Short mmCIF file of N, CA and C in Angstrom, two decimals:
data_model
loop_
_atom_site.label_atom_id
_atom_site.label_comp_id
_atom_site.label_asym_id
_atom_site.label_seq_id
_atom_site.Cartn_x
_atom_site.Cartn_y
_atom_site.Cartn_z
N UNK A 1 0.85 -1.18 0.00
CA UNK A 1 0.00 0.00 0.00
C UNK A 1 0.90 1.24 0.00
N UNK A 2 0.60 2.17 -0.81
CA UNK A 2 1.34 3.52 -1.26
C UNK A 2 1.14 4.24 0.08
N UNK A 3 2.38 5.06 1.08
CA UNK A 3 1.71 6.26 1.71
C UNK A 3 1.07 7.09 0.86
N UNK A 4 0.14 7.78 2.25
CA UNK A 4 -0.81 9.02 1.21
C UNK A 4 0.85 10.12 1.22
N UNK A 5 0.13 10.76 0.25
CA UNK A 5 1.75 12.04 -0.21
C UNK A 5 1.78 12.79 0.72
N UNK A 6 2.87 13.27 1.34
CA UNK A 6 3.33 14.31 2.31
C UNK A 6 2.94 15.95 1.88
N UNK A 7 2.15 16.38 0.32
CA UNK A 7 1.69 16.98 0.15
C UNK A 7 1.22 17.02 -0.75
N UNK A 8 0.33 18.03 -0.79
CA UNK A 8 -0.37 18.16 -2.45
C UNK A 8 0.18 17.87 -3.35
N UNK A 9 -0.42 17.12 -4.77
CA UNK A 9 0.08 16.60 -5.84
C UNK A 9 0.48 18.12 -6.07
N UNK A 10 1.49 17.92 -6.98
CA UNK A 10 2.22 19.47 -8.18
C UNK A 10 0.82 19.52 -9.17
N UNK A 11 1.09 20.85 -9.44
CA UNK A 11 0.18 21.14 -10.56
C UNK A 11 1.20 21.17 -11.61
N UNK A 12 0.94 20.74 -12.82
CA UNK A 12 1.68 21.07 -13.90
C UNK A 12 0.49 20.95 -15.00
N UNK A 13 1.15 21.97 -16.11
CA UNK A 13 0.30 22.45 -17.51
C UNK A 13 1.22 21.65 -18.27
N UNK A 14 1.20 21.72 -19.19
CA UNK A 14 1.93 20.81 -20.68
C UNK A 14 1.26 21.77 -21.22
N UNK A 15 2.17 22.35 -21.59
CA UNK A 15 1.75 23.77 -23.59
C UNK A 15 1.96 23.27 -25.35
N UNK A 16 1.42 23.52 -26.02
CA UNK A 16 1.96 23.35 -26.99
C UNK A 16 0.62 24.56 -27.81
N UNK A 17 1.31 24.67 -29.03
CA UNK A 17 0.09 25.30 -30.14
C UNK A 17 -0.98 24.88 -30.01
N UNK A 18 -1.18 23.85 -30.63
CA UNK A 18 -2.40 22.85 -30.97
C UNK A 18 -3.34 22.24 -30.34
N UNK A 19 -2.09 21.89 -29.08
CA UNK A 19 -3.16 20.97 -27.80
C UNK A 19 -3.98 19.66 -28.29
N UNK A 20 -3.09 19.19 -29.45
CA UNK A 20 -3.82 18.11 -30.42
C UNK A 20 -2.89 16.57 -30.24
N UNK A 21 -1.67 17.00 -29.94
CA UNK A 21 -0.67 15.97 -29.91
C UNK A 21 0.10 15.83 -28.66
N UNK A 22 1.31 16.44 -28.90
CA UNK A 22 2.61 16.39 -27.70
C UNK A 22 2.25 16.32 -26.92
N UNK A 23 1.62 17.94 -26.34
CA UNK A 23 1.17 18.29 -24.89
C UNK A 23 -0.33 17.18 -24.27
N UNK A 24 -1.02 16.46 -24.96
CA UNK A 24 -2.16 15.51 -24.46
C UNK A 24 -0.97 14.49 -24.27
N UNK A 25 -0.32 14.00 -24.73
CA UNK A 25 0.44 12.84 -24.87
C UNK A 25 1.80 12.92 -23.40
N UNK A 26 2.09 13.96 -23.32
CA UNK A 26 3.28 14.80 -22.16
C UNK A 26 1.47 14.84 -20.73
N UNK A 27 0.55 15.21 -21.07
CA UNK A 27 -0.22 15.55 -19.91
C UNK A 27 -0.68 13.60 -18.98
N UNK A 28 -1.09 12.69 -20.41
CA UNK A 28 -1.75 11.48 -20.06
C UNK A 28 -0.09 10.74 -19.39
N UNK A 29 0.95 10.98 -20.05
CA UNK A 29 1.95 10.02 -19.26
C UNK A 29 2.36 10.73 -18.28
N UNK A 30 2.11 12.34 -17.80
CA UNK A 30 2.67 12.27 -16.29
C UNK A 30 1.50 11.67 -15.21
N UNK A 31 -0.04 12.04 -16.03
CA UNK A 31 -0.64 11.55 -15.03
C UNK A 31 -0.60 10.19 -14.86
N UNK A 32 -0.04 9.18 -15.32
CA UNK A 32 0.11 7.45 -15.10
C UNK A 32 1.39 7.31 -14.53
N UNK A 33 2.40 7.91 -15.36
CA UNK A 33 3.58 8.05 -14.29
C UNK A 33 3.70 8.42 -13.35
N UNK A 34 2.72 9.35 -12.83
CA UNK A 34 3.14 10.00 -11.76
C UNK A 34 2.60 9.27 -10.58
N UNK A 35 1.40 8.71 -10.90
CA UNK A 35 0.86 7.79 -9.42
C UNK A 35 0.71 8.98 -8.67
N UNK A 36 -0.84 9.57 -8.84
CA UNK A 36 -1.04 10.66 -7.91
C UNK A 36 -0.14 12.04 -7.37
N UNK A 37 0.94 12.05 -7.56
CA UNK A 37 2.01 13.10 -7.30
C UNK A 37 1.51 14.18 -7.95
N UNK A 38 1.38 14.05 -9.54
CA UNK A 38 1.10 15.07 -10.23
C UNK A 38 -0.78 15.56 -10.56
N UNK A 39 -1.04 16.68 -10.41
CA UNK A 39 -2.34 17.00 -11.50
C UNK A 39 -1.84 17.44 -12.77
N UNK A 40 -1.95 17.07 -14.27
CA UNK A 40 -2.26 17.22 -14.88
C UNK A 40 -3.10 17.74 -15.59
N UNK A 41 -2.34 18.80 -16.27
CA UNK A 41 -3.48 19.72 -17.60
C UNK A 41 -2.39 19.62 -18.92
N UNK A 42 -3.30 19.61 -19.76
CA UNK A 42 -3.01 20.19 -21.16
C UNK A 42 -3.71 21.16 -21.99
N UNK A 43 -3.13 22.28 -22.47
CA UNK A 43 -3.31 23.39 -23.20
C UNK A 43 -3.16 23.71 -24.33
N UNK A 44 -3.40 24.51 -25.24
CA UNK A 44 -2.69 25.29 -26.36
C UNK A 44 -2.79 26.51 -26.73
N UNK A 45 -2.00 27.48 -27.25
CA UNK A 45 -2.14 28.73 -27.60
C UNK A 45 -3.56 28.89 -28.44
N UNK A 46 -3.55 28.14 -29.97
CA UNK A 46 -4.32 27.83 -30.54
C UNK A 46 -4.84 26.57 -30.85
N UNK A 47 -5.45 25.97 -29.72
CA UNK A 47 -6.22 24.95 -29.64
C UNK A 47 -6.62 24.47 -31.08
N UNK A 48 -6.43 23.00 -31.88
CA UNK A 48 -7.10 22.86 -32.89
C UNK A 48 -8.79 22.36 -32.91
N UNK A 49 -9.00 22.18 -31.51
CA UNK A 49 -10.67 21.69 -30.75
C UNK A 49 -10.44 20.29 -31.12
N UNK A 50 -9.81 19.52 -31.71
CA UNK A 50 -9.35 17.62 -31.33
C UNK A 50 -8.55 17.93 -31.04
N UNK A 51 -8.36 16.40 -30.76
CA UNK A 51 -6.83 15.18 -30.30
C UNK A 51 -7.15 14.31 -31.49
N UNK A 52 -5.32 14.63 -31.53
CA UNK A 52 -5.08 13.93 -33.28
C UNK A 52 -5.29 11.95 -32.38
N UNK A 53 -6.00 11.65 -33.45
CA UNK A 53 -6.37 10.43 -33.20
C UNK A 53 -4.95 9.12 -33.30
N UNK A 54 -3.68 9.94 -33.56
CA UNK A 54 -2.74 8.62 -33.94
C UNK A 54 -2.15 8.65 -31.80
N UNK A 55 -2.16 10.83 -31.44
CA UNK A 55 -1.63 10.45 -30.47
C UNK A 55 -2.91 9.56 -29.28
N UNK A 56 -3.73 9.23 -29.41
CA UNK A 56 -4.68 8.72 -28.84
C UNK A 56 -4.36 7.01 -28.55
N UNK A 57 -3.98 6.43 -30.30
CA UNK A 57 -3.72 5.51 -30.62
C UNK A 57 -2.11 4.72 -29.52
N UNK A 58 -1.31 5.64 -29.76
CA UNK A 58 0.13 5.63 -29.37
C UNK A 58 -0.12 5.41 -27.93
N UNK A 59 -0.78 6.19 -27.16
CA UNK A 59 -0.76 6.29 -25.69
C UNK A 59 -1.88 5.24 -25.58
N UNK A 60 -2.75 4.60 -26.43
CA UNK A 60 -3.76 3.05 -25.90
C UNK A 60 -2.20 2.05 -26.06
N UNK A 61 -1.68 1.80 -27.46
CA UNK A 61 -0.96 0.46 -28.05
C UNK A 61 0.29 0.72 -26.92
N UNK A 62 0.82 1.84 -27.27
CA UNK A 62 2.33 1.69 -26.80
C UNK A 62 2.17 1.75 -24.74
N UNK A 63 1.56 2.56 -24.64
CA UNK A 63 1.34 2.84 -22.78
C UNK A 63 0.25 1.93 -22.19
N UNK A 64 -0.22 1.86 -22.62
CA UNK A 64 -1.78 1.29 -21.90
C UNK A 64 -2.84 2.26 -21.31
N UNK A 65 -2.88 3.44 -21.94
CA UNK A 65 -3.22 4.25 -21.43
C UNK A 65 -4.37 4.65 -22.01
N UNK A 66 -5.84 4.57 -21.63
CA UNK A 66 -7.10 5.25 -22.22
C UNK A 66 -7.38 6.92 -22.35
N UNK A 67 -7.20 7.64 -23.20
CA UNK A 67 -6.83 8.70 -22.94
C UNK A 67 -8.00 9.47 -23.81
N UNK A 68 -9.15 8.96 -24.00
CA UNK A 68 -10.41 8.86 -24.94
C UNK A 68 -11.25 10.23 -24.56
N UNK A 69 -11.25 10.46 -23.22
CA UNK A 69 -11.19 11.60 -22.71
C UNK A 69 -10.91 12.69 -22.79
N UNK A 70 -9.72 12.72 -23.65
CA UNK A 70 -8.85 14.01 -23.77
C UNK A 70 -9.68 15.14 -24.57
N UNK A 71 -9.20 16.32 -24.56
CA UNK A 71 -10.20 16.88 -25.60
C UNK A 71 -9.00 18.52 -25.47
N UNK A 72 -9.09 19.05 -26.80
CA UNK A 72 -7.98 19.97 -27.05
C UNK A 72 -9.08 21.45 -26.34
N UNK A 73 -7.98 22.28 -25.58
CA UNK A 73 -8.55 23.36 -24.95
C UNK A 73 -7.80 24.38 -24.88
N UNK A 74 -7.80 25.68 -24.77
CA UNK A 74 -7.20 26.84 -24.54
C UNK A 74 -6.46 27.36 -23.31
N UNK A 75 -5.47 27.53 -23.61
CA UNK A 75 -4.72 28.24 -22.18
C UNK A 75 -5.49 29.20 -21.59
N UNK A 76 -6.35 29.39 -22.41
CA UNK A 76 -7.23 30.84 -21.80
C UNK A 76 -7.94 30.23 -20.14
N UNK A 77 -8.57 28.80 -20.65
CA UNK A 77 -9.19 27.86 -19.51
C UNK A 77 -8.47 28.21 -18.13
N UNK A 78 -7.41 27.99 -18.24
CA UNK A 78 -6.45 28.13 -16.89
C UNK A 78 -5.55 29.18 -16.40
N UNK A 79 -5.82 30.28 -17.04
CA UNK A 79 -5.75 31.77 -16.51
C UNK A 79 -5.50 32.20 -14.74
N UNK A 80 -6.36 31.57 -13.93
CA UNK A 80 -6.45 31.84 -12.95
C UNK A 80 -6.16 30.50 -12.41
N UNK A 81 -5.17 29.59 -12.60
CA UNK A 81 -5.40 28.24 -11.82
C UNK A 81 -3.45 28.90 -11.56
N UNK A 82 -3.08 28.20 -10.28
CA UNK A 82 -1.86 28.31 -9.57
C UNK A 82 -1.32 27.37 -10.11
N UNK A 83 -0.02 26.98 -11.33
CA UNK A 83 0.72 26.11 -11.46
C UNK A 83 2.30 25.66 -10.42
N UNK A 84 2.29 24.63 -10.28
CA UNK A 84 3.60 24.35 -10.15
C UNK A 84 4.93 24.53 -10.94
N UNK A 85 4.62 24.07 -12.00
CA UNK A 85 5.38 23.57 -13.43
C UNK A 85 4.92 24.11 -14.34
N UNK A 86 4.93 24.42 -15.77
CA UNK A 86 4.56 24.67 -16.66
C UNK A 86 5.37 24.48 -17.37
N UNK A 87 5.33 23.04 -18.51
CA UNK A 87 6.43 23.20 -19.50
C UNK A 87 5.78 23.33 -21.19
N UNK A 88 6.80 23.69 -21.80
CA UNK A 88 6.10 23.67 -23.40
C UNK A 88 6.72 22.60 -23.92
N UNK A 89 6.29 22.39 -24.78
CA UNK A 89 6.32 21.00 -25.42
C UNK A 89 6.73 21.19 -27.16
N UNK A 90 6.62 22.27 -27.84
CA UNK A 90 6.53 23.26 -28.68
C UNK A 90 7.22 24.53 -28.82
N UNK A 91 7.99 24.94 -29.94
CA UNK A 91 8.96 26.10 -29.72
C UNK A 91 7.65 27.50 -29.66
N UNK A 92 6.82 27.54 -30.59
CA UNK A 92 5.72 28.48 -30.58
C UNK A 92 5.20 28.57 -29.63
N UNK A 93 4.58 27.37 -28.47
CA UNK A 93 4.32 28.32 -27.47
C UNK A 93 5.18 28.10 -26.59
N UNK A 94 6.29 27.97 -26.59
CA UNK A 94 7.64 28.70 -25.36
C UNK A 94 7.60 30.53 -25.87
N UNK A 95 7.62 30.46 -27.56
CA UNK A 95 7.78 31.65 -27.41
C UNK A 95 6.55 32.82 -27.39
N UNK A 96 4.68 32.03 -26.94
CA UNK A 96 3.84 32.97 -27.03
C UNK A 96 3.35 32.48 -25.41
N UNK A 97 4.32 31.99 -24.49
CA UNK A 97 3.77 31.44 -23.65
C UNK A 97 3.29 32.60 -22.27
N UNK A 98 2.35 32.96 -22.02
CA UNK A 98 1.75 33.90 -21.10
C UNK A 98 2.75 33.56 -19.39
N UNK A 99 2.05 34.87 -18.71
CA UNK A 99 2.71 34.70 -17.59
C UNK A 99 1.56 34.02 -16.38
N UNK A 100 1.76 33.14 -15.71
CA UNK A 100 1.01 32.87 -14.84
C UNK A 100 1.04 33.03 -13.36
N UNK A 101 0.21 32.55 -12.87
CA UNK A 101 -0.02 32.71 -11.27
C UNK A 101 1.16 32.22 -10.13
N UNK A 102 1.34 32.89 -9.36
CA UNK A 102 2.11 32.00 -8.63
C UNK A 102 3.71 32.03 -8.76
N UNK A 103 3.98 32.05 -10.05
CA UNK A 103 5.29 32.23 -10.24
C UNK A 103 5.26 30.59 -10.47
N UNK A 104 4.98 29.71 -11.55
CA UNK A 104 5.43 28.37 -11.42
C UNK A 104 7.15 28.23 -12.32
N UNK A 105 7.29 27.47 -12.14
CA UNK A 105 8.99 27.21 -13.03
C UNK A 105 8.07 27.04 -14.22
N UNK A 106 8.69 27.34 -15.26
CA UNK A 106 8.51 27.16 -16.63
C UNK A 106 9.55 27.03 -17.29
N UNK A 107 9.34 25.76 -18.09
CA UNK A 107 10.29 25.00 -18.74
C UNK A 107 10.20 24.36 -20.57
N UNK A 108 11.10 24.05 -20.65
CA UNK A 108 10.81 23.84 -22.21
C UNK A 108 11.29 22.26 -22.56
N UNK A 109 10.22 21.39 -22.86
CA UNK A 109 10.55 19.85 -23.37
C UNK A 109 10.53 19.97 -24.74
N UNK A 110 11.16 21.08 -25.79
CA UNK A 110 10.73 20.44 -27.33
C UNK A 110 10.95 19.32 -27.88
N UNK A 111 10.08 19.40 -28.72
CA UNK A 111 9.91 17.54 -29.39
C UNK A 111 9.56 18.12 -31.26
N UNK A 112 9.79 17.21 -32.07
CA UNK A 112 9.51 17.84 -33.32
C UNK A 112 7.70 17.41 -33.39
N UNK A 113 7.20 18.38 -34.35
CA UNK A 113 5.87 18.02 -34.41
C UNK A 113 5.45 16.52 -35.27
N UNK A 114 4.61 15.26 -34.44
CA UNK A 114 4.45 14.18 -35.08
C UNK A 114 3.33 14.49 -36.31
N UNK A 115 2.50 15.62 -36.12
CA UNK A 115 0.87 16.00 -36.75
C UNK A 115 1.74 16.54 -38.33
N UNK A 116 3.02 16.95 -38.14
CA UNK A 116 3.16 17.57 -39.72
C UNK A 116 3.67 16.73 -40.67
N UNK A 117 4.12 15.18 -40.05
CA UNK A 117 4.72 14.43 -41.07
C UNK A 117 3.68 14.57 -41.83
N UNK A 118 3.88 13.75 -43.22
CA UNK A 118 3.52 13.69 -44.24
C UNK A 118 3.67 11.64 -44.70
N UNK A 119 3.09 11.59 -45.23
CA UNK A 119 3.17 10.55 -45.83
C UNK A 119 1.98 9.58 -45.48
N UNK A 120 2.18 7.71 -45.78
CA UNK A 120 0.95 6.92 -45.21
C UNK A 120 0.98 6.92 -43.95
N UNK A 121 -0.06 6.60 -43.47
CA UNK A 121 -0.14 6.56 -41.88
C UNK A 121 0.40 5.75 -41.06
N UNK A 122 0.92 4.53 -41.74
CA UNK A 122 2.11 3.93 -40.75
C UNK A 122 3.49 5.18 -40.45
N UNK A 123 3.93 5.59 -41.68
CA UNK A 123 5.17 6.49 -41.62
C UNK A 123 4.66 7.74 -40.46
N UNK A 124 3.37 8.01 -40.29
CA UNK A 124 2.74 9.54 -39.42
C UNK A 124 3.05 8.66 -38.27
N UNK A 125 2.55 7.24 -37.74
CA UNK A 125 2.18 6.84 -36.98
C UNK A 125 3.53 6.22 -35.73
N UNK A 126 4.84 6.11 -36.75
CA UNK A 126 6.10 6.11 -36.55
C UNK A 126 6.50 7.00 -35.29
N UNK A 127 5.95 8.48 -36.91
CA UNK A 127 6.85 9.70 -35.98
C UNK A 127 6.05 9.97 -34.36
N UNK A 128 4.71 9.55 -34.50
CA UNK A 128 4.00 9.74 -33.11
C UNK A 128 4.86 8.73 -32.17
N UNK A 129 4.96 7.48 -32.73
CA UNK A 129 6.15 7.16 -31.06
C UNK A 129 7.01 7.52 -31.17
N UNK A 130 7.85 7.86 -31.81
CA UNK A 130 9.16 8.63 -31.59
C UNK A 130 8.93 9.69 -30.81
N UNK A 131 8.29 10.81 -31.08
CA UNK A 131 7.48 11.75 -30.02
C UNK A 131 7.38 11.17 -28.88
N UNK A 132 6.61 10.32 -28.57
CA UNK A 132 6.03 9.89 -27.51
C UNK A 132 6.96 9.16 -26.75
N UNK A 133 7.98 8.56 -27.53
CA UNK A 133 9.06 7.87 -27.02
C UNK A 133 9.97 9.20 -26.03
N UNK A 134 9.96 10.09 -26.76
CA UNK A 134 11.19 10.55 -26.07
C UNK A 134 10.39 11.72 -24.83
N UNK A 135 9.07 12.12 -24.89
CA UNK A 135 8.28 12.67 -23.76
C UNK A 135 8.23 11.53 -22.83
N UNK A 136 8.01 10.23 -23.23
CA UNK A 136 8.07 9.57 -21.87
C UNK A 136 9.19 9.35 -21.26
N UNK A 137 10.57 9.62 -21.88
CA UNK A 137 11.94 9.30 -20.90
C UNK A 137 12.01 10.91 -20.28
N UNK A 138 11.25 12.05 -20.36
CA UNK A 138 11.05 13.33 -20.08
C UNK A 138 10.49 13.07 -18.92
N UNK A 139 9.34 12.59 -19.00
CA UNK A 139 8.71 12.22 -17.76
C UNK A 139 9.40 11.30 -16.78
N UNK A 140 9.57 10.02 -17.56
CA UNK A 140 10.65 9.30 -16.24
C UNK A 140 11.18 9.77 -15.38
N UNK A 141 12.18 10.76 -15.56
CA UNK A 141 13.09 11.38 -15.31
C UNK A 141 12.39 12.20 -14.31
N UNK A 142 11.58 12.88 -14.67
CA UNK A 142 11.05 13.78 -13.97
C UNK A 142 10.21 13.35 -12.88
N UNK A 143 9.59 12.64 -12.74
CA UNK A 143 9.14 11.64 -11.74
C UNK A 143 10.38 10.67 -11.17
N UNK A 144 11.37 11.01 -11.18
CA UNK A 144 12.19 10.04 -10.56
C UNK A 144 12.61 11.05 -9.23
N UNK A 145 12.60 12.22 -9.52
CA UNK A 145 12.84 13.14 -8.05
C UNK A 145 11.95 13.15 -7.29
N UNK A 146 12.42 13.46 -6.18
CA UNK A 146 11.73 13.36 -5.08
C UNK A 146 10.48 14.97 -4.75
N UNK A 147 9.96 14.44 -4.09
CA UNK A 147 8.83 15.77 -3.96
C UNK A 147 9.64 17.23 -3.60
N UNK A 148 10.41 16.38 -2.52
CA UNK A 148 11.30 17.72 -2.07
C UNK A 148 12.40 18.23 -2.78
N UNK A 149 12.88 17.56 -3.45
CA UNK A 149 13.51 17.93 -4.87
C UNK A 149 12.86 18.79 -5.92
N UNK A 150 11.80 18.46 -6.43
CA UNK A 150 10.72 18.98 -7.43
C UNK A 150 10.26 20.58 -6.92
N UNK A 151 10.13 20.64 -5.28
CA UNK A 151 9.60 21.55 -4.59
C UNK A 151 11.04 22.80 -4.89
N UNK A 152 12.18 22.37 -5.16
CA UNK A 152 13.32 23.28 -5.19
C UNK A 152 13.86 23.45 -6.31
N UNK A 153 13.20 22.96 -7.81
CA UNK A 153 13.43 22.73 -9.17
C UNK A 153 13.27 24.56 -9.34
N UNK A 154 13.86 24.77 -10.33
CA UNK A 154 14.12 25.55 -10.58
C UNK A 154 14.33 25.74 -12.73
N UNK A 155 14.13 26.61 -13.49
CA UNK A 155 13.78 26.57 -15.09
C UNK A 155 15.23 25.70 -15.48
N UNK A 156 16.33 25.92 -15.04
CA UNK A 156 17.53 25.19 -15.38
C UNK A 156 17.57 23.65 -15.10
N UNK A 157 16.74 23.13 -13.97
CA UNK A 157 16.56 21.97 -13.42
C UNK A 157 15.58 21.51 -14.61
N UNK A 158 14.23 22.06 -14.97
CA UNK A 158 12.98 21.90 -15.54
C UNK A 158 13.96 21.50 -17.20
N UNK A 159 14.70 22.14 -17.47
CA UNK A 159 15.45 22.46 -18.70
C UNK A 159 16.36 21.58 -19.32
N UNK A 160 17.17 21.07 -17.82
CA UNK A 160 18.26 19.94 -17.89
C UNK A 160 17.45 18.57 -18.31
N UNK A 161 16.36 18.09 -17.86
CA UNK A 161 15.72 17.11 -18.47
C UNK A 161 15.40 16.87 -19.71
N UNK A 162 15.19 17.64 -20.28
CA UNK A 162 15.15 17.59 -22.33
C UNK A 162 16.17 17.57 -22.95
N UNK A 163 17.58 18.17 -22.24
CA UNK A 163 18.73 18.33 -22.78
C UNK A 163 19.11 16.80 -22.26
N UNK A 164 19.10 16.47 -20.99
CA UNK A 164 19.43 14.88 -21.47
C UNK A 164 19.16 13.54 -22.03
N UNK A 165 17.79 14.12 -22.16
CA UNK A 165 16.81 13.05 -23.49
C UNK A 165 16.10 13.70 -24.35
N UNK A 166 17.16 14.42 -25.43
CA UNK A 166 17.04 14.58 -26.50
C UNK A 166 18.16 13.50 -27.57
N UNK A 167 17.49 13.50 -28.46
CA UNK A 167 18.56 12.80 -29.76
C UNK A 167 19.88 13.52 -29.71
N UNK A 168 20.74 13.01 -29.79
CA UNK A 168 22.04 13.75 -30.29
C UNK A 168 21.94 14.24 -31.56
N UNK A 169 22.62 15.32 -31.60
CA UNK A 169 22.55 15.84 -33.34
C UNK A 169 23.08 14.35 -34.22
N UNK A 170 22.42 14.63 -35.70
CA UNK A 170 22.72 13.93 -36.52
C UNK A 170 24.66 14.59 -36.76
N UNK A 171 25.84 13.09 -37.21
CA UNK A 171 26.70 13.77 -37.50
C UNK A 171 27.01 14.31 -38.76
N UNK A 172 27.60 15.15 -39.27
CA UNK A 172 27.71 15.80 -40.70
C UNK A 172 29.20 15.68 -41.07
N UNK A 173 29.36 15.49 -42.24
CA UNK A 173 30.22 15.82 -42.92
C UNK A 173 31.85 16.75 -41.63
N UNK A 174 32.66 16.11 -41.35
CA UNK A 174 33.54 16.80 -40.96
C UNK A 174 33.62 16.38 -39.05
N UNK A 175 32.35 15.68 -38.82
CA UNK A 175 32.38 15.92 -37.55
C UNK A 175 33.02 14.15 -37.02
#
């Protein structure tokens, strides 16, 4: 049996444009990873009003995760809610990302967009776990600290996690 938590779960937002992909996909694996620690939201600057149906797919096959629920919404929604965390998931909204309550850390997980590949839908359906692959070693990670750790995180702390599970650059010519 789990102790109950020594305090309130963290609030954290997940940002992105769209609120169609990354950020539902970054919101459904902290809330399973997290085992109660975290509340979970997901947002977007410009909401597309769905959830792209492959990241839906990705988080049933690959996680086990029912996420049928989800539904794309506006940052406007959470205006007045106190975050802990707030990370983007998306370079557009790191860079249209509003100021919020509280003063939460805000942080940046970019990931490339899975919604713009092109091609048949196995090849779209690829790039969605690859996405999803590398937000969930984001999350790992991030759920591997401790509350009282998390409580003293700071945008460089929030920051260092994407920088160590990101891809390495491709090498080029010379390197």
């Amino acid at each position: 049996m789990t102790p109950p938590p020594s305090r309130p779960p963290f609030k954290v937002l997940i940002l992105c444009t769209g609120n169609s992909a990354r950020s539902i996909i970054g919101e459904y694996l902290l809330r399973a990873r997290g085992r109660g620690r975290f509340e979970t939201f997901s947002a977007g600057a410009q909401p597309t009003g769905r959830v792209n149906p492959l990241a839906l797919r990705v988080l049933r096959e690959r996680y086990g995760i029912d996420a049928a629920g989800a539904r794309s919404k506006s940052w406007d929604e959470f205006q007045a809610v106190k975050f802990d965390f707030v990370i983007t998931v998306c370079d557009r909204a790191r860079e249209s990302c509003p100021l919020w309550p509280g003063q939460p850390v805000v942080g940046h997980w970019g990931s490339p967009d899975p919604a713009a590949v092109e091609g048949p839908e196995e090849v779209k359906y690829r790039a969605f776990v690859t996405v999803a692959s590398e937000i969930a070693r984001r999350v790992e990670l991030f759920c591997a600290f401790s509350d009282g750790q998390l409580a003293a995180f700071r945008v460089a702390d929030l920051n260092a996690i994407a920088r160590a599970h990101s891809p390495a650059p491709a090498a080029g010519p010379g390197r």
